[in-house]
């Protein structure tokens, strides 16, 4: 597949403006308190980095890896932790950063697992995109960047078969 098959849905500028707004909200919420950002690899990496650059409090970054998607655009529905090594987060402010909540199964697994393991001072979940039409479980992030329709998206961290994560915009594949 080549980039010319991808149609832009959310431009680079729109993404950056929306991240400014999210960062303003988190700066207001946390003030100068230390925050652990948890990035869910690999899809959330661009969002995590751009959001982190705009935060004004002391930020620590952690990375975890979960798996739910099979190949191409199909999800297996079975979420499992591939790498979940985190420091002791008891008593900490934690902000989980996700690229997209789709079926919600990954977010459900993540929130349940983290809350069983730790007593946080504060816990927030932020997703850049909300694809609500495909939800299979009741879960919502505290903050979203954009609502999106039921379409397979690529770019700005999101891939198809490992490609296109590097695009600065979010697009969909034109049939
Ligand atoms: P969920 O468990 O909510 O169905 O989806 C979790 C993960 O699947 C997301 O963090 C993301 O990595 C991947 N995903 C969901 N929807 C899309 C999509 O439209 N495009 C891409 N590239 N990945 C997606």
mmCIF file of C-alpha atoms and ligand atoms in Angstrom:
data_model
loop_
_atom_site.group_PDB
_atom_site.id
_atom_site.type_symbol
_atom_site.label_atom_id
_atom_site.label_comp_id
_atom_site.label_asym_id
_atom_site.label_seq_id
_atom_site.Cartn_x
_atom_site.Cartn_y
_atom_site.Cartn_z
ATOM 1 C CA UNK A 1 0.000 0.000 0.000
ATOM 2 C CA UNK A 2 1.176 3.545 -0.735
ATOM 3 C CA UNK A 3 0.438 6.898 0.911
ATOM 4 C CA UNK A 4 -1.640 8.129 -2.045
ATOM 5 C CA UNK A 5 -4.328 5.586 -1.030
ATOM 6 C CA UNK A 6 -4.735 7.422 2.266
ATOM 7 C CA UNK A 7 -7.236 10.253 2.543
ATOM 8 C CA UNK A 8 -6.581 12.888 5.187
ATOM 9 C CA UNK A 9 -9.236 13.061 7.889
ATOM 10 C CA UNK A 10 -7.614 15.169 10.624
ATOM 11 C CA UNK A 11 -4.802 17.488 9.581
ATOM 12 C CA UNK A 12 -1.519 17.952 11.398
ATOM 13 C CA UNK A 13 -2.594 21.457 12.400
ATOM 14 C CA UNK A 14 -5.941 20.278 13.779
ATOM 15 C CA UNK A 15 -4.197 17.600 15.834
ATOM 16 C CA UNK A 16 -1.690 20.063 17.265
ATOM 17 C CA UNK A 17 -4.362 22.630 18.124
ATOM 18 C CA UNK A 18 -6.435 20.008 19.895
ATOM 19 C CA UNK A 19 -3.414 18.782 21.849
ATOM 20 C CA UNK A 20 -2.789 22.382 22.988
ATOM 21 C CA UNK A 21 -6.305 22.412 24.408
ATOM 22 C CA UNK A 22 -5.863 19.047 26.145
ATOM 23 C CA UNK A 23 -2.534 20.200 27.609
ATOM 24 C CA UNK A 24 -4.166 23.394 28.943
ATOM 25 C CA UNK A 25 -6.719 21.239 30.758
ATOM 26 C CA UNK A 26 -4.082 18.958 32.271
ATOM 27 C CA UNK A 27 -1.928 21.937 33.291
ATOM 28 C CA UNK A 28 -4.934 23.342 35.103
ATOM 29 C CA UNK A 29 -5.834 19.980 36.703
ATOM 30 C CA UNK A 30 -2.397 19.059 38.015
ATOM 31 C CA UNK A 31 -0.782 22.459 38.634
ATOM 32 C CA UNK A 32 2.826 21.780 39.620
ATOM 33 C CA UNK A 33 2.266 18.226 40.914
ATOM 34 C CA UNK A 34 4.396 15.434 39.455
ATOM 35 C CA UNK A 35 2.628 13.221 36.911
ATOM 36 C CA UNK A 36 3.496 9.794 35.541
ATOM 37 C CA UNK A 37 2.424 9.560 31.926
ATOM 38 C CA UNK A 38 1.879 6.001 30.731
ATOM 39 C CA UNK A 39 2.127 5.561 26.980
ATOM 40 C CA UNK A 40 0.490 2.514 25.441
ATOM 41 C CA UNK A 41 2.874 1.426 22.688
ATOM 42 C CA UNK A 42 3.080 1.651 19.831
ATOM 43 C CA UNK A 43 0.108 3.653 18.590
ATOM 44 C CA UNK A 44 0.168 6.334 21.307
ATOM 45 C CA UNK A 45 3.767 7.371 20.956
ATOM 46 C CA UNK A 46 3.261 10.516 18.813
ATOM 47 C CA UNK A 47 0.379 11.725 20.949
ATOM 48 C CA UNK A 48 2.269 11.073 24.185
ATOM 49 C CA UNK A 49 5.329 13.002 23.017
ATOM 50 C CA UNK A 50 3.385 16.005 21.678
ATOM 51 C CA UNK A 51 1.201 16.189 24.792
ATOM 52 C CA UNK A 52 4.170 15.781 27.160
ATOM 53 C CA UNK A 53 6.027 18.680 25.502
ATOM 54 C CA UNK A 54 3.190 21.028 26.453
ATOM 55 C CA UNK A 55 2.837 19.981 30.086
ATOM 56 C CA UNK A 56 4.328 22.320 32.660
ATOM 57 C CA UNK A 57 4.536 20.053 35.730
ATOM 58 C CA UNK A 58 7.357 17.532 36.368
ATOM 59 C CA UNK A 59 6.531 14.577 34.089
ATOM 60 C CA UNK A 60 7.847 11.027 34.250
ATOM 61 C CA UNK A 61 7.269 8.805 31.228
ATOM 62 C CA UNK A 62 6.532 5.094 31.296
ATOM 63 C CA UNK A 63 5.795 2.796 28.377
ATOM 64 C CA UNK A 64 3.745 -0.365 28.276
ATOM 65 C CA UNK A 65 2.940 -2.688 25.439
ATOM 66 C CA UNK A 66 -0.389 -4.430 24.987
ATOM 67 C CA UNK A 67 -1.659 -6.459 22.117
ATOM 68 C CA UNK A 68 -5.166 -6.845 20.730
ATOM 69 C CA UNK A 69 -4.994 -6.427 16.974
ATOM 70 C CA UNK A 70 -4.228 -9.269 14.605
ATOM 71 C CA UNK A 71 -2.989 -8.401 11.155
ATOM 72 C CA UNK A 72 -4.306 -5.612 8.931
ATOM 73 C CA UNK A 73 -7.483 -4.076 10.332
ATOM 74 C CA UNK A 74 -8.870 -6.978 12.365
ATOM 75 C CA UNK A 75 -8.902 -7.146 16.151
ATOM 76 C CA UNK A 76 -8.571 -10.444 17.979
ATOM 77 C CA UNK A 77 -10.510 -9.025 20.939
ATOM 78 C CA UNK A 78 -8.121 -10.742 23.333
ATOM 79 C CA UNK A 79 -6.040 -8.140 25.088
ATOM 80 C CA UNK A 80 -2.812 -9.281 26.646
ATOM 81 C CA UNK A 81 0.138 -7.561 28.250
ATOM 82 C CA UNK A 82 3.273 -7.935 26.191
ATOM 83 C CA UNK A 83 5.401 -5.662 28.389
ATOM 84 C CA UNK A 84 3.912 -4.231 31.532
ATOM 85 C CA UNK A 85 6.910 -3.289 33.656
ATOM 86 C CA UNK A 86 6.102 -0.200 35.701
ATOM 87 C CA UNK A 87 7.609 1.371 38.822
ATOM 88 C CA UNK A 88 5.668 1.554 42.095
ATOM 89 C CA UNK A 89 2.790 3.916 41.249
ATOM 90 C CA UNK A 90 1.081 3.853 44.646
ATOM 91 C CA UNK A 91 0.244 7.394 45.744
ATOM 92 C CA UNK A 92 1.129 8.861 42.317
ATOM 93 C CA UNK A 93 -0.751 10.962 39.791
ATOM 94 C CA UNK A 94 -1.090 8.812 36.696
ATOM 95 C CA UNK A 95 -2.174 9.869 33.231
ATOM 96 C CA UNK A 96 -2.656 7.038 30.733
ATOM 97 C CA UNK A 97 -2.355 8.117 27.115
ATOM 98 C CA UNK A 98 -4.001 6.098 24.329
ATOM 99 C CA UNK A 99 -4.238 6.751 20.601
ATOM 100 C CA UNK A 100 -7.824 5.527 20.190
ATOM 101 C CA UNK A 101 -10.605 3.828 22.103
ATOM 102 C CA UNK A 102 -12.372 1.547 19.664
ATOM 103 C CA UNK A 103 -14.069 -1.557 21.138
ATOM 104 C CA UNK A 104 -12.822 -0.352 24.531
ATOM 105 C CA UNK A 105 -11.452 -3.811 25.421
ATOM 106 C CA UNK A 106 -7.870 -2.560 25.683
ATOM 107 C CA UNK A 107 -8.849 0.400 27.854
ATOM 108 C CA UNK A 108 -11.009 -1.851 30.058
ATOM 109 C CA UNK A 109 -8.132 -4.304 30.562
ATOM 110 C CA UNK A 110 -5.693 -1.499 31.243
ATOM 111 C CA UNK A 111 -7.816 0.429 33.722
ATOM 112 C CA UNK A 112 -8.849 -2.744 35.603
ATOM 113 C CA UNK A 113 -5.289 -4.089 35.751
ATOM 114 C CA UNK A 114 -3.753 -0.793 36.882
ATOM 115 C CA UNK A 115 -6.422 -0.095 39.489
ATOM 116 C CA UNK A 116 -6.086 -3.608 40.940
ATOM 117 C CA UNK A 117 -2.336 -3.175 41.232
ATOM 118 C CA UNK A 118 -2.030 0.376 42.567
ATOM 119 C CA UNK A 119 -3.765 2.909 44.811
ATOM 120 C CA UNK A 120 -3.252 6.090 42.798
ATOM 121 C CA UNK A 121 -3.380 9.596 44.157
ATOM 122 C CA UNK A 122 -5.148 10.509 40.923
ATOM 123 C CA UNK A 123 -5.878 8.488 37.790
ATOM 124 C CA UNK A 124 -6.805 9.945 34.410
ATOM 125 C CA UNK A 125 -7.234 8.327 31.023
ATOM 126 C CA UNK A 126 -6.846 10.392 27.873
ATOM 127 C CA UNK A 127 -7.390 9.164 24.317
ATOM 128 C CA UNK A 128 -6.761 11.212 21.199
ATOM 129 C CA UNK A 129 -9.627 9.533 19.325
ATOM 130 C CA UNK A 130 -12.994 8.100 20.318
ATOM 131 C CA UNK A 131 -14.553 5.569 17.907
ATOM 132 C CA UNK A 132 -17.689 5.129 19.963
ATOM 133 C CA UNK A 133 -19.719 3.187 17.375
ATOM 134 C CA UNK A 134 -17.668 0.039 17.977
ATOM 135 C CA UNK A 135 -17.713 -0.072 21.787
ATOM 136 C CA UNK A 136 -18.092 -3.559 23.275
ATOM 137 C CA UNK A 137 -17.706 -2.588 26.912
ATOM 138 C CA UNK A 138 -18.698 0.375 29.029
ATOM 139 C CA UNK A 139 -15.588 2.471 29.318
ATOM 140 C CA UNK A 140 -14.838 6.121 28.675
ATOM 141 C CA UNK A 141 -11.700 8.210 28.816
ATOM 142 C CA UNK A 142 -11.700 11.359 30.962
ATOM 143 C CA UNK A 143 -10.704 13.415 27.935
ATOM 144 C CA UNK A 144 -10.719 12.852 24.168
ATOM 145 C CA UNK A 145 -9.215 14.859 21.342
ATOM 146 C CA UNK A 146 -11.687 13.952 18.586
ATOM 147 C CA UNK A 147 -14.784 11.841 17.958
ATOM 148 C CA UNK A 148 -14.356 9.678 14.843
ATOM 149 C CA UNK A 149 -16.593 7.467 12.734
ATOM 150 C CA UNK A 150 -16.306 3.723 12.367
ATOM 151 C CA UNK A 151 -13.414 3.622 9.891
ATOM 152 C CA UNK A 152 -9.960 2.108 10.124
ATOM 153 C CA UNK A 153 -7.523 4.984 10.667
ATOM 154 C CA UNK A 154 -3.820 5.335 10.095
ATOM 155 C CA UNK A 155 -1.138 7.913 10.787
ATOM 156 C CA UNK A 156 0.054 9.893 13.782
ATOM 157 C CA UNK A 157 1.195 6.671 15.488
ATOM 158 C CA UNK A 158 -1.478 4.362 14.094
ATOM 159 C CA UNK A 159 -0.515 1.710 11.576
ATOM 160 C CA UNK A 160 -1.718 -0.780 9.077
ATOM 161 C CA UNK A 161 0.561 -3.816 9.053
ATOM 162 C CA UNK A 162 3.244 -1.747 10.763
ATOM 163 C CA UNK A 163 3.236 1.112 8.223
ATOM 164 C CA UNK A 164 2.203 4.773 8.242
ATOM 165 C CA UNK A 165 2.777 5.462 11.946
ATOM 166 C CA UNK A 166 5.070 8.307 10.842
ATOM 167 C CA UNK A 167 2.391 10.353 9.044
ATOM 168 C CA UNK A 168 1.874 13.700 10.815
ATOM 169 C CA UNK A 169 -1.886 13.603 10.079
ATOM 170 C CA UNK A 170 -4.654 11.019 10.592
ATOM 171 C CA UNK A 171 -6.232 9.449 7.554
ATOM 172 C CA UNK A 172 -8.250 6.517 6.317
ATOM 173 C CA UNK A 173 -7.675 4.141 3.481
ATOM 174 C CA UNK A 174 -9.676 5.038 0.402
ATOM 175 C CA UNK A 175 -11.232 1.928 -1.171
HETATM 176 P P1 LIG B 1 -9.734 -1.368 21.317
HETATM 177 O O1 LIG B 1 -9.277 -2.383 22.331
HETATM 178 O O2 LIG B 1 -10.414 -0.179 21.932
HETATM 179 O O3 LIG B 1 -10.614 -2.036 20.275
HETATM 180 O O4 LIG B 1 -8.509 -0.861 20.489
HETATM 181 C C1 LIG B 1 -7.287 -0.699 21.060
HETATM 182 C C2 LIG B 1 -6.161 -0.502 20.113
HETATM 183 O O5 LIG B 1 -6.432 -0.978 18.802
HETATM 184 C C3 LIG B 1 -5.843 0.966 19.944
HETATM 185 O O6 LIG B 1 -5.028 1.424 20.989
HETATM 186 C C4 LIG B 1 -5.141 0.964 18.600
HETATM 187 O O7 LIG B 1 -3.777 0.663 18.772
HETATM 188 C C5 LIG B 1 -5.828 -0.147 17.849
HETATM 189 N N1 LIG B 1 -6.861 0.441 16.971
HETATM 190 C C6 LIG B 1 -8.172 0.608 17.202
HETATM 191 N N2 LIG B 1 -8.793 1.223 16.175
HETATM 192 C C7 LIG B 1 -7.822 1.455 15.270
HETATM 193 C C8 LIG B 1 -7.814 2.082 13.975
HETATM 194 O O8 LIG B 1 -8.809 2.592 13.436
HETATM 195 N N3 LIG B 1 -6.614 2.124 13.343
HETATM 196 C C9 LIG B 1 -5.471 1.606 13.868
HETATM 197 N N4 LIG B 1 -4.360 1.712 13.167
HETATM 198 N N5 LIG B 1 -5.441 1.017 15.078
HETATM 199 C C10 LIG B 1 -6.607 0.952 15.768
#
